[in-house]
Amino acid sequence: GNAESLAFADQSFDAYTIAFGIRNVPNIPMALKEAYRVLKPGGRFMCLEFSHMDLDFVQKIYDAYSFTVIPAVGKVVTGDGQPYRYLVESIRTFPKQQAFADLIEGAGFSRVTWRNFTGGTVAIHSGWRSTTRKSCSRTGTAGSARSPRTWNWTRPIARAAMIGEIE
C-alpha cells in the first residue's frame, strides 16, 4: 500500500502502528495526515523508528560504526553493501525526536510523546486523535511534544492486546 494515500474510509481504526518504515515514505507529513484521517476519534498513533542518540559523542561513535561496519557486514553476507549504506543514510536523515514529534502534532495529533530506547537508537512516538476536535492545534500543553513525558506502559499494552495488536 501507499502510506500517503490509504485505501480506507475516514475514521476506520482504533489504532495505527508503523515500525521501521515511515523514514522510507517520500512525504512523511502526508503519511501522518493519512494516519490521522483513518483513526477514529480517541484513536492512537504509534511509530517505532530508528532515531538519534541522546549524547552527541556516542552518536559520533555510532555513526562511524554504522557507516563502516554495517555496509561491510552486509556485503560479506549478501554480496552487496549498497542497501546497507542506504539503511544507515536513511536513519541519519530521519528527523530527530523533537522534530518528528512536531510533524506528528502538525498532522493534528494531540498528547504527542516519545520514548527513547538504547540511548535513542530507536524511539517510539505516540499521538492521539482528539475526541473533541478535527483540526490541528499546537497548544504546547503539558505532555505534548513541547514537553515530552513518558507514558504508563501498562495501559497501552493492555489496550493493544484488546484490539489484537499483540498476542
PDB file of C-alpha atoms in Angstrom:
ATOM      1  CA  GLY A   1       0.000   0.000   0.000  1.00  0.00           C
ATOM      2  CA  ASN A   2       0.840   3.656  -0.052  1.00  0.00           C
ATOM      3  CA  ALA A   3       1.104   5.348   3.351  1.00  0.00           C
ATOM      4  CA  GLU A   4       0.428   8.701   1.691  1.00  0.00           C
ATOM      5  CA  SER A   5      -2.927   7.569   0.287  1.00  0.00           C
ATOM      6  CA  LEU A   6      -4.524   4.825   2.361  1.00  0.00           C
ATOM      7  CA  ALA A   7      -7.385   2.865   0.799  1.00  0.00           C
ATOM      8  CA  PHE A   8      -9.568   3.068   3.924  1.00  0.00           C
ATOM      9  CA  ALA A   9     -12.549   5.169   4.896  1.00  0.00           C
ATOM     10  CA  ASP A  10     -12.187   8.074   7.310  1.00  0.00           C
ATOM     11  CA  GLN A  11     -12.197   7.133  10.995  1.00  0.00           C
ATOM     12  CA  SER A  12     -11.879   3.371  10.386  1.00  0.00           C
ATOM     13  CA  PHE A  13      -9.364   2.270  13.040  1.00  0.00           C
ATOM     14  CA  ASP A  14      -8.779   2.439  16.794  1.00  0.00           C
ATOM     15  CA  ALA A  15      -5.004   2.276  16.369  1.00  0.00           C
ATOM     16  CA  TYR A  16      -2.398   2.903  13.677  1.00  0.00           C
ATOM     17  CA  THR A  17       1.063   1.424  14.112  1.00  0.00           C
ATOM     18  CA  ILE A  18       4.125   1.565  11.892  1.00  0.00           C
ATOM     19  CA  ALA A  19       7.575   0.160  12.641  1.00  0.00           C
ATOM     20  CA  PHE A  20      10.825   0.920  10.845  1.00  0.00           C
ATOM     21  CA  GLY A  21       9.054   2.161   7.747  1.00  0.00           C
ATOM     22  CA  ILE A  22       7.996   5.781   7.985  1.00  0.00           C
ATOM     23  CA  ARG A  23      11.518   7.026   7.288  1.00  0.00           C
ATOM     24  CA  ASN A  24      11.195   5.495   3.792  1.00  0.00           C
ATOM     25  CA  VAL A  25       7.971   7.354   2.957  1.00  0.00           C
ATOM     26  CA  PRO A  26       8.695  10.191   0.490  1.00  0.00           C
ATOM     27  CA  ASN A  27       6.200  12.612   2.072  1.00  0.00           C
ATOM     28  CA  ILE A  28       6.134  11.955   5.826  1.00  0.00           C
ATOM     29  CA  PRO A  29       3.739  14.831   6.674  1.00  0.00           C
ATOM     30  CA  MET A  30       1.222  13.443   4.157  1.00  0.00           C
ATOM     31  CA  ALA A  31       1.536   9.939   5.633  1.00  0.00           C
ATOM     32  CA  LEU A  32       0.920  11.348   9.127  1.00  0.00           C
ATOM     33  CA  LYS A  33      -2.177  13.211   7.888  1.00  0.00           C
ATOM     34  CA  GLU A  34      -3.434   9.949   6.387  1.00  0.00           C
ATOM     35  CA  ALA A  35      -2.837   8.161   9.690  1.00  0.00           C
ATOM     36  CA  TYR A  36      -4.873  10.850  11.419  1.00  0.00           C
ATOM     37  CA  ARG A  37      -7.630  10.600   8.811  1.00  0.00           C
ATOM     38  CA  VAL A  38      -8.142   6.837   9.209  1.00  0.00           C
ATOM     39  CA  LEU A  39      -8.090   6.894  13.019  1.00  0.00           C
ATOM     40  CA  LYS A  40     -11.342   7.094  14.928  1.00  0.00           C
ATOM     41  CA  PRO A  41     -11.680   9.918  17.475  1.00  0.00           C
ATOM     42  CA  GLY A  42      -9.728   8.776  20.518  1.00  0.00           C
ATOM     43  CA  GLY A  43      -7.537   6.520  18.338  1.00  0.00           C
ATOM     44  CA  ARG A  44      -3.823   6.169  18.922  1.00  0.00           C
ATOM     45  CA  PHE A  45      -0.900   6.524  16.515  1.00  0.00           C
ATOM     46  CA  MET A  46       2.332   4.733  17.423  1.00  0.00           C
ATOM     47  CA  CYS A  47       5.562   4.717  15.439  1.00  0.00           C
ATOM     48  CA  LEU A  48       8.694   2.702  16.239  1.00  0.00           C
ATOM     49  CA  GLU A  49      11.639   4.000  14.249  1.00  0.00           C
ATOM     50  CA  PHE A  50      15.413   4.296  14.296  1.00  0.00           C
ATOM     51  CA  SER A  51      16.316   7.629  15.819  1.00  0.00           C
ATOM     52  CA  HIS A  52      19.166   9.749  17.169  1.00  0.00           C
ATOM     53  CA  MET A  53      21.331   9.070  20.206  1.00  0.00           C
ATOM     54  CA  ASP A  54      20.932  11.168  23.354  1.00  0.00           C
ATOM     55  CA  LEU A  55      24.644  12.002  23.640  1.00  0.00           C
ATOM     56  CA  ASP A  56      26.480  13.648  20.738  1.00  0.00           C
ATOM     57  CA  PHE A  57      29.804  11.877  21.332  1.00  0.00           C
ATOM     58  CA  VAL A  58      28.043   8.492  21.423  1.00  0.00           C
ATOM     59  CA  GLN A  59      26.190   9.435  18.217  1.00  0.00           C
ATOM     60  CA  LYS A  60      29.530  10.112  16.510  1.00  0.00           C
ATOM     61  CA  ILE A  61      30.867   6.706  17.541  1.00  0.00           C
ATOM     62  CA  TYR A  62      27.628   5.020  16.458  1.00  0.00           C
ATOM     63  CA  ASP A  63      27.730   6.848  13.094  1.00  0.00           C
ATOM     64  CA  ALA A  64      31.326   5.753  12.478  1.00  0.00           C
ATOM     65  CA  TYR A  65      30.336   2.164  13.272  1.00  0.00           C
ATOM     66  CA  SER A  66      27.152   2.354  11.199  1.00  0.00           C
ATOM     67  CA  PHE A  67      28.773   3.791   8.078  1.00  0.00           C
ATOM     68  CA  THR A  68      31.712   1.366   8.093  1.00  0.00           C
ATOM     69  CA  VAL A  69      30.804  -1.911   9.805  1.00  0.00           C
ATOM     70  CA  ILE A  70      27.153  -2.337   8.765  1.00  0.00           C
ATOM     71  CA  PRO A  71      27.761  -1.963   4.977  1.00  0.00           C
ATOM     72  CA  ALA A  72      30.879  -4.177   5.202  1.00  0.00           C
ATOM     73  CA  VAL A  73      28.990  -6.950   7.004  1.00  0.00           C
ATOM     74  CA  GLY A  74      26.115  -6.578   4.557  1.00  0.00           C
ATOM     75  CA  LYS A  75      28.498  -7.006   1.636  1.00  0.00           C
ATOM     76  CA  VAL A  76      30.032 -10.131   3.163  1.00  0.00           C
ATOM     77  CA  VAL A  77      26.652 -11.671   3.920  1.00  0.00           C
ATOM     78  CA  THR A  78      24.715 -10.676   0.778  1.00  0.00           C
ATOM     79  CA  GLY A  79      27.416  -9.671  -1.686  1.00  0.00           C
ATOM     80  CA  ASP A  80      26.153  -6.083  -1.827  1.00  0.00           C
ATOM     81  CA  GLY A  81      26.853  -3.358   0.727  1.00  0.00           C
ATOM     82  CA  GLN A  82      24.802  -0.612  -1.006  1.00  0.00           C
ATOM     83  CA  PRO A  83      21.429  -1.445   0.587  1.00  0.00           C
ATOM     84  CA  TYR A  84      23.093  -1.259   3.995  1.00  0.00           C
ATOM     85  CA  ARG A  85      24.621   2.135   3.197  1.00  0.00           C
ATOM     86  CA  TYR A  86      21.132   3.306   2.239  1.00  0.00           C
ATOM     87  CA  LEU A  87      19.774   1.957   5.534  1.00  0.00           C
ATOM     88  CA  VAL A  88      22.316   3.956   7.538  1.00  0.00           C
ATOM     89  CA  GLU A  89      21.791   7.111   5.451  1.00  0.00           C
ATOM     90  CA  SER A  90      18.002   6.891   5.814  1.00  0.00           C
ATOM     91  CA  ILE A  91      18.375   6.628   9.584  1.00  0.00           C
ATOM     92  CA  ARG A  92      20.689   9.648   9.768  1.00  0.00           C
ATOM     93  CA  THR A  93      18.449  11.847   7.626  1.00  0.00           C
ATOM     94  CA  PHE A  94      15.274  10.994   9.566  1.00  0.00           C
ATOM     95  CA  PRO A  95      14.157  13.886  11.817  1.00  0.00           C
ATOM     96  CA  LYS A  96      15.331  13.965  15.410  1.00  0.00           C
ATOM     97  CA  GLN A  97      12.818  13.046  18.088  1.00  0.00           C
ATOM     98  CA  GLN A  98      11.503  16.574  18.737  1.00  0.00           C
ATOM     99  CA  ALA A  99      11.277  17.402  15.028  1.00  0.00           C
ATOM    100  CA  PHE A 100       9.348  14.196  14.331  1.00  0.00           C
ATOM    101  CA  ALA A 101       7.037  14.943  17.277  1.00  0.00           C
ATOM    102  CA  ASP A 102       6.409  18.373  15.737  1.00  0.00           C
ATOM    103  CA  LEU A 103       5.452  16.699  12.440  1.00  0.00           C
ATOM    104  CA  ILE A 104       3.031  14.418  14.288  1.00  0.00           C
ATOM    105  CA  GLU A 105       1.442  17.413  16.024  1.00  0.00           C
ATOM    106  CA  GLY A 106       1.297  19.220  12.689  1.00  0.00           C
ATOM    107  CA  ALA A 107      -0.822  16.375  11.307  1.00  0.00           C
ATOM    108  CA  GLY A 108      -3.407  17.063  14.018  1.00  0.00           C
ATOM    109  CA  PHE A 109      -2.434  14.663  16.788  1.00  0.00           C
ATOM    110  CA  SER A 110      -2.558  15.680  20.446  1.00  0.00           C
ATOM    111  CA  ARG A 111      -0.711  14.412  23.524  1.00  0.00           C
ATOM    112  CA  VAL A 112       2.346  13.616  21.400  1.00  0.00           C
ATOM    113  CA  THR A 113       5.127  11.896  23.314  1.00  0.00           C
ATOM    114  CA  TRP A 114       8.132   9.725  22.620  1.00  0.00           C
ATOM    115  CA  ARG A 115      10.302   7.295  24.499  1.00  0.00           C
ATOM    116  CA  ASN A 116      13.900   6.513  23.590  1.00  0.00           C
ATOM    117  CA  PHE A 117      15.361   3.046  23.785  1.00  0.00           C
ATOM    118  CA  THR A 118      19.055   2.130  23.828  1.00  0.00           C
ATOM    119  CA  GLY A 119      20.080   5.734  24.316  1.00  0.00           C
ATOM    120  CA  GLY A 120      17.998   6.933  21.374  1.00  0.00           C
ATOM    121  CA  THR A 121      18.996   4.325  18.807  1.00  0.00           C
ATOM    122  CA  VAL A 122      15.259   3.733  18.425  1.00  0.00           C
ATOM    123  CA  ALA A 123      12.252   5.657  19.705  1.00  0.00           C
ATOM    124  CA  ILE A 124       8.523   5.080  19.977  1.00  0.00           C
ATOM    125  CA  HIS A 125       6.420   8.133  19.187  1.00  0.00           C
ATOM    126  CA  SER A 126       2.786   8.260  20.218  1.00  0.00           C
ATOM    127  CA  GLY A 127      -0.078  10.608  19.499  1.00  0.00           C
ATOM    128  CA  TRP A 128      -3.827  10.605  19.918  1.00  0.00           C
ATOM    129  CA  ARG A 129      -6.638  11.704  17.664  1.00  0.00           C
ATOM    130  CA  SER A 130      -8.716  14.036  19.780  1.00  0.00           C
ATOM    131  CA  THR A 131     -12.282  13.071  20.580  1.00  0.00           C
ATOM    132  CA  THR A 132     -13.432  16.703  20.514  1.00  0.00           C
ATOM    133  CA  ARG A 133     -11.719  18.390  17.578  1.00  0.00           C
ATOM    134  CA  LYS A 134     -10.901  17.625  13.988  1.00  0.00           C
ATOM    135  CA  SER A 135      -8.473  20.419  13.180  1.00  0.00           C
ATOM    136  CA  CYS A 136      -4.813  20.732  14.080  1.00  0.00           C
ATOM    137  CA  SER A 137      -3.928  22.570  17.261  1.00  0.00           C
ATOM    138  CA  ARG A 138      -0.429  23.270  18.532  1.00  0.00           C
ATOM    139  CA  THR A 139      -1.135  24.417  22.051  1.00  0.00           C
ATOM    140  CA  GLY A 140       2.019  23.162  23.716  1.00  0.00           C
ATOM    141  CA  THR A 141       0.120  21.737  26.666  1.00  0.00           C
ATOM    142  CA  ALA A 142       1.762  19.530  29.265  1.00  0.00           C
ATOM    143  CA  GLY A 143       2.601  16.163  27.794  1.00  0.00           C
ATOM    144  CA  SER A 144       2.754  17.488  24.240  1.00  0.00           C
ATOM    145  CA  ALA A 145       5.800  17.403  22.015  1.00  0.00           C
ATOM    146  CA  ARG A 146       6.753  20.693  23.648  1.00  0.00           C
ATOM    147  CA  SER A 147       7.297  18.906  26.966  1.00  0.00           C
ATOM    148  CA  PRO A 148       7.764  15.181  26.313  1.00  0.00           C
ATOM    149  CA  ARG A 149       6.954  12.760  29.076  1.00  0.00           C
ATOM    150  CA  THR A 150       6.946   9.041  29.468  1.00  0.00           C
ATOM    151  CA  TRP A 151       3.618   7.305  29.495  1.00  0.00           C
ATOM    152  CA  ASN A 152       2.207   4.446  31.504  1.00  0.00           C
ATOM    153  CA  TRP A 153       3.211   1.357  29.516  1.00  0.00           C
ATOM    154  CA  THR A 154       0.712  -0.992  31.184  1.00  0.00           C
ATOM    155  CA  ARG A 155      -2.399   0.626  29.729  1.00  0.00           C
ATOM    156  CA  PRO A 156      -1.201   0.862  26.089  1.00  0.00           C
ATOM    157  CA  ILE A 157      -0.059  -2.765  26.109  1.00  0.00           C
ATOM    158  CA  ALA A 158      -3.365  -3.913  27.594  1.00  0.00           C
ATOM    159  CA  ARG A 159      -5.268  -1.841  25.003  1.00  0.00           C
ATOM    160  CA  ALA A 160      -3.124  -3.216  22.168  1.00  0.00           C
ATOM    161  CA  ALA A 161      -3.855  -6.746  23.353  1.00  0.00           C
ATOM    162  CA  MET A 162      -7.592  -5.991  23.424  1.00  0.00           C
ATOM    163  CA  ILE A 163      -7.614  -4.771  19.831  1.00  0.00           C
ATOM    164  CA  GLY A 164      -5.473  -7.673  18.633  1.00  0.00           C
ATOM    165  CA  GLU A 165      -2.160  -5.926  18.008  1.00  0.00           C
ATOM    166  CA  ILE A 166      -0.267  -8.351  20.225  1.00  0.00           C
ATOM    167  CA  GLU A 167      -0.971 -11.910  21.247  1.00  0.00           C
TER     168      GLU A 167
END
